[in-house]
XYZ file of C-alpha atoms in Angstrom:
288
model
C 100.567 65.060 -57.137
C 99.334 65.369 -53.507
C 98.732 62.130 -51.656
C 95.290 60.950 -50.575
C 96.097 61.888 -46.980
C 97.021 65.447 -47.982
C 93.859 65.844 -50.045
C 91.656 64.567 -47.214
C 93.367 66.943 -44.781
C 92.827 69.916 -47.102
C 89.166 69.034 -47.649
C 88.600 68.761 -43.906
C 90.304 72.116 -43.313
C 88.252 73.885 -45.999
C 85.026 72.395 -44.650
C 85.844 73.846 -41.235
C 86.479 77.234 -42.824
C 83.207 76.973 -44.731
C 81.297 76.401 -41.493
C 82.886 79.546 -40.024
C 82.012 81.679 -43.065
C 78.422 80.380 -42.982
C 78.106 81.354 -39.332
C 79.634 84.785 -39.957
C 77.236 85.357 -42.858
C 74.237 84.514 -40.647
C 75.450 86.829 -37.870
C 76.132 89.677 -40.302
C 72.706 89.224 -41.902
C 70.975 89.625 -38.539
C 73.080 92.676 -37.626
C 72.576 94.154 -41.085
C 68.792 93.991 -40.769
C 68.887 95.887 -37.474
C 71.332 98.453 -38.826
C 69.249 98.897 -41.979
C 66.141 99.562 -39.924
C 68.021 102.197 -37.908
C 69.260 103.920 -41.076
C 65.848 103.976 -42.726
C 64.319 105.343 -39.523
C 66.961 108.062 -39.173
C 66.858 109.363 -42.754
C 63.508 111.257 -42.467
C 64.727 113.014 -39.311
C 68.004 113.971 -41.024
C 66.130 115.422 -43.998
C 63.736 117.344 -41.733
C 66.634 118.643 -39.663
C 68.328 119.909 -42.787
C 65.111 121.552 -43.951
C 64.500 123.282 -40.611
C 68.077 124.600 -40.515
C 67.712 126.023 -44.009
C 64.438 127.788 -43.184
C 65.613 129.167 -39.848
C 68.979 130.328 -41.196
C 67.240 132.073 -44.089
C 64.762 133.784 -41.779
C 67.474 134.773 -39.294
C 69.287 136.809 -41.920
C 72.909 137.719 -41.267
C 73.228 136.198 -37.804
C 76.834 135.413 -36.892
C 77.893 132.192 -35.212
C 81.316 130.519 -34.801
C 80.166 127.423 -36.721
C 79.019 129.584 -39.656
C 82.273 131.541 -39.914
C 84.020 130.939 -43.231
C 87.819 131.172 -43.187
C 90.603 130.503 -45.635
C 91.225 126.734 -45.405
C 94.779 126.678 -44.097
C 94.086 123.760 -41.719
C 91.704 121.068 -43.015
C 90.439 118.046 -41.079
C 88.748 114.905 -42.359
C 86.567 112.708 -40.148
C 86.982 109.200 -41.604
C 84.548 106.464 -40.533
C 85.803 102.907 -41.124
C 85.317 99.554 -39.400
C 87.229 98.108 -36.469
C 87.441 94.697 -38.136
C 88.117 93.343 -41.600
C 86.596 90.437 -43.553
C 84.102 92.800 -45.191
C 85.282 92.868 -48.784
C 86.333 96.243 -50.137
C 84.430 98.300 -47.551
C 87.461 99.682 -45.705
C 89.653 99.829 -48.817
C 87.123 101.947 -50.715
C 86.853 104.463 -47.874
C 90.624 104.683 -47.451
C 91.115 105.069 -51.206
C 88.550 107.869 -51.315
C 90.279 109.631 -48.425
C 93.647 109.399 -50.174
C 92.127 110.846 -53.338
C 90.525 113.724 -51.432
C 93.688 114.622 -49.528
C 96.238 114.040 -52.294
C 96.225 117.549 -53.769
C 95.540 119.525 -50.583
C 98.199 122.165 -49.895
C 96.772 123.057 -46.478
C 97.794 121.460 -43.195
C 95.948 118.138 -43.013
C 94.576 116.417 -39.914
C 92.595 113.196 -39.641
C 89.977 112.210 -37.094
C 89.789 108.429 -37.464
C 86.683 106.561 -36.355
C 87.491 102.866 -36.599
C 90.666 100.839 -36.223
C 91.245 100.041 -39.917
C 91.474 103.638 -41.085
C 93.576 104.646 -38.091
C 96.103 101.839 -38.622
C 96.458 102.553 -42.340
C 97.152 106.272 -42.007
C 99.241 105.940 -38.867
C 101.614 103.550 -40.640
C 102.020 106.108 -43.404
C 102.810 109.021 -41.124
C 99.618 111.071 -41.439
C 98.712 113.514 -38.702
C 95.954 111.818 -36.696
C 94.477 114.503 -34.474
C 92.021 112.188 -32.695
C 90.899 108.565 -32.853
C 87.781 106.696 -31.796
C 88.012 102.897 -31.887
C 85.993 100.120 -30.350
C 82.631 101.885 -30.514
C 80.894 98.504 -30.641
C 78.146 97.110 -32.835
C 75.436 99.440 -31.500
C 75.826 103.058 -32.558
C 74.736 105.436 -29.819
C 74.024 109.133 -30.020
C 76.661 109.723 -27.352
C 79.356 108.524 -29.770
C 78.290 111.073 -32.372
C 78.039 113.842 -29.783
C 81.589 113.155 -28.572
C 83.023 113.268 -32.098
C 80.989 116.330 -33.087
C 81.914 118.158 -29.879
C 85.609 117.616 -30.552
C 85.563 118.985 -34.123
C 83.293 121.896 -33.168
C 85.622 122.932 -30.347
C 88.627 122.720 -32.655
C 86.839 124.727 -35.334
C 85.621 127.406 -32.940
C 89.170 127.707 -31.544
C 90.581 128.232 -35.045
C 92.615 125.008 -35.092
C 90.543 123.707 -38.018
C 89.401 125.954 -40.865
C 87.287 123.299 -42.604
C 86.048 119.840 -41.595
C 84.800 117.119 -43.940
C 83.055 113.837 -43.139
C 83.831 110.657 -45.114
C 81.532 107.678 -44.642
C 79.942 104.856 -46.635
C 76.374 105.451 -47.752
C 74.115 102.393 -47.560
C 72.340 102.062 -50.929
C 71.328 98.406 -50.749
C 72.770 95.086 -49.649
C 75.114 94.898 -52.639
C 75.982 98.584 -53.078
C 77.754 100.820 -50.561
C 78.987 104.177 -51.812
C 81.718 106.322 -50.152
C 80.536 109.898 -49.603
C 82.288 113.128 -48.662
C 80.215 115.897 -47.066
C 81.270 119.221 -45.640
C 80.743 119.288 -41.901
C 82.172 122.694 -40.940
C 81.642 125.519 -41.560
C 77.949 124.739 -41.560
C 76.413 125.678 -44.898
C 72.665 126.067 -44.314
C 70.722 124.558 -47.209
C 68.258 126.696 -49.037
C 64.644 126.503 -47.862
C 62.148 124.356 -49.730
C 60.229 125.824 -52.605
C 56.611 126.769 -52.295
C 53.832 125.553 -54.506
C 54.654 128.144 -57.193
C 58.213 126.891 -57.581
C 59.757 129.833 -55.727
C 61.821 129.568 -52.555
C 59.442 129.564 -49.633
C 60.138 132.110 -46.905
C 58.539 131.840 -43.497
C 58.492 134.688 -41.020
C 59.736 133.316 -37.692
C 59.521 134.988 -34.321
C 62.719 134.159 -32.441
C 62.578 133.933 -28.668
C 64.772 135.028 -26.986
C 66.832 135.805 -30.138
C 67.922 134.339 -33.471
C 71.454 133.910 -32.130
C 70.205 131.787 -29.218
C 68.108 129.579 -31.495
C 70.975 128.984 -33.914
C 73.341 128.313 -30.997
C 71.122 125.359 -30.109
C 70.260 124.280 -33.641
C 73.702 124.302 -35.277
C 75.415 121.903 -32.803
C 72.402 119.584 -33.078
C 72.735 119.667 -36.857
C 76.441 118.759 -36.753
C 75.817 115.980 -34.225
C 73.016 114.595 -36.368
C 75.235 114.563 -39.471
C 77.921 112.591 -37.627
C 75.332 110.245 -36.129
C 73.778 109.661 -39.542
C 77.217 108.922 -41.021
C 77.915 106.378 -38.276
C 74.589 104.624 -38.907
C 75.110 104.545 -42.665
C 78.633 103.156 -42.279
C 77.557 100.471 -39.821
C 74.789 99.239 -42.141
C 77.229 99.287 -45.062
C 79.835 97.364 -43.056
C 77.449 94.547 -42.152
C 76.123 94.367 -45.709
C 79.649 94.166 -47.132
C 80.652 91.509 -44.604
C 77.542 89.434 -45.311
C 78.248 89.554 -49.049
C 81.940 88.738 -48.538
C 81.165 85.753 -46.307
C 78.575 84.496 -48.791
C 81.170 84.621 -51.575
C 83.728 82.928 -49.327
C 81.274 80.122 -48.556
C 80.605 79.564 -52.259
C 84.317 79.617 -53.072
C 84.983 77.080 -50.317
C 82.314 74.822 -51.804
C 83.954 75.059 -55.240
C 87.353 74.220 -53.742
C 85.892 71.218 -51.918
C 84.352 69.955 -55.170
C 87.655 70.293 -57.052
C 89.666 68.631 -54.281
C 87.112 65.828 -53.981
C 87.409 65.192 -57.728
C 91.212 65.139 -57.459
C 90.987 62.774 -54.465
C 88.688 60.383 -56.361
C 91.030 60.386 -59.346
C 94.032 59.713 -57.141
C 92.208 56.902 -55.351
C 91.098 55.388 -58.674
C 94.648 55.606 -59.973
C 95.935 53.833 -56.838
C 93.318 51.092 -57.191
C 94.135 50.648 -60.886
C 97.835 50.427 -60.089
C 97.235 47.756 -57.430
C 95.071 45.716 -59.799
C 97.721 45.952 -62.500
C 100.388 44.766 -60.069
C 98.229 41.838 -58.954
C 97.485 40.837 -62.570
C 101.128 41.227 -63.501
C 102.244 39.097 -60.532
C 99.737 36.385 -61.364
C 100.863 36.321 -64.958
C 104.502 36.001 -63.877
C 103.701 32.995 -61.677
C 102.119 31.206 -64.628
């Protein structure tokens, strides 16, 4: 049985850990609220952007563009968004597991574009082909980060080095639920236009100036950049939510350990006191 000194040392150590987890929970809660506000603010724009692309692409007819070109997927790339740090429960593990599932049965040449240190380290240790990496983006997601990532994959796709590009990120559902998602990034598949009041696909006659090709040349890169930016925002909110939940559970577990160790310490101290009393009584009886 551990001595009283060992039990006191363990209790002191766990209390210090509990203070750290409490502080990390408070920090993650504040960051999560900001990230959640950014996600909720960005979702209407993402939906409207998708709607506009669908309407314009439908009205433009058979306009050709490098980002719309469909090829046989001989070279496939996955853009994986994970965190730079751990201590966030199963957030990183779920994304990595989903990526492994998606790439397990692919016969094409596979490339990974890793956003975040955790995903990069995992796949680099296992010998995957990491075409590009983006780590240390910081706590604040900026549009420039998304533009840099989107520009890289668009250039590779237009040059024929990638035949298909998919985006894997964690969708923020609520504080307790974060869901890994896989969306097709390239080639761009314009969604169908919204239906009109009669339940039929609505078609709007657009006048393109200077041409439909010029409009789509501006709209399609913006659409890809917005999808990457939205994925980064969703993943950041999910990361902070997962870390806040993990630190809350760690704090509660530390409290339970402190209670159990305190009970063991009290029992050990009571046993020591009882033993001393028995020795004193026994010695007094021997002297009589």
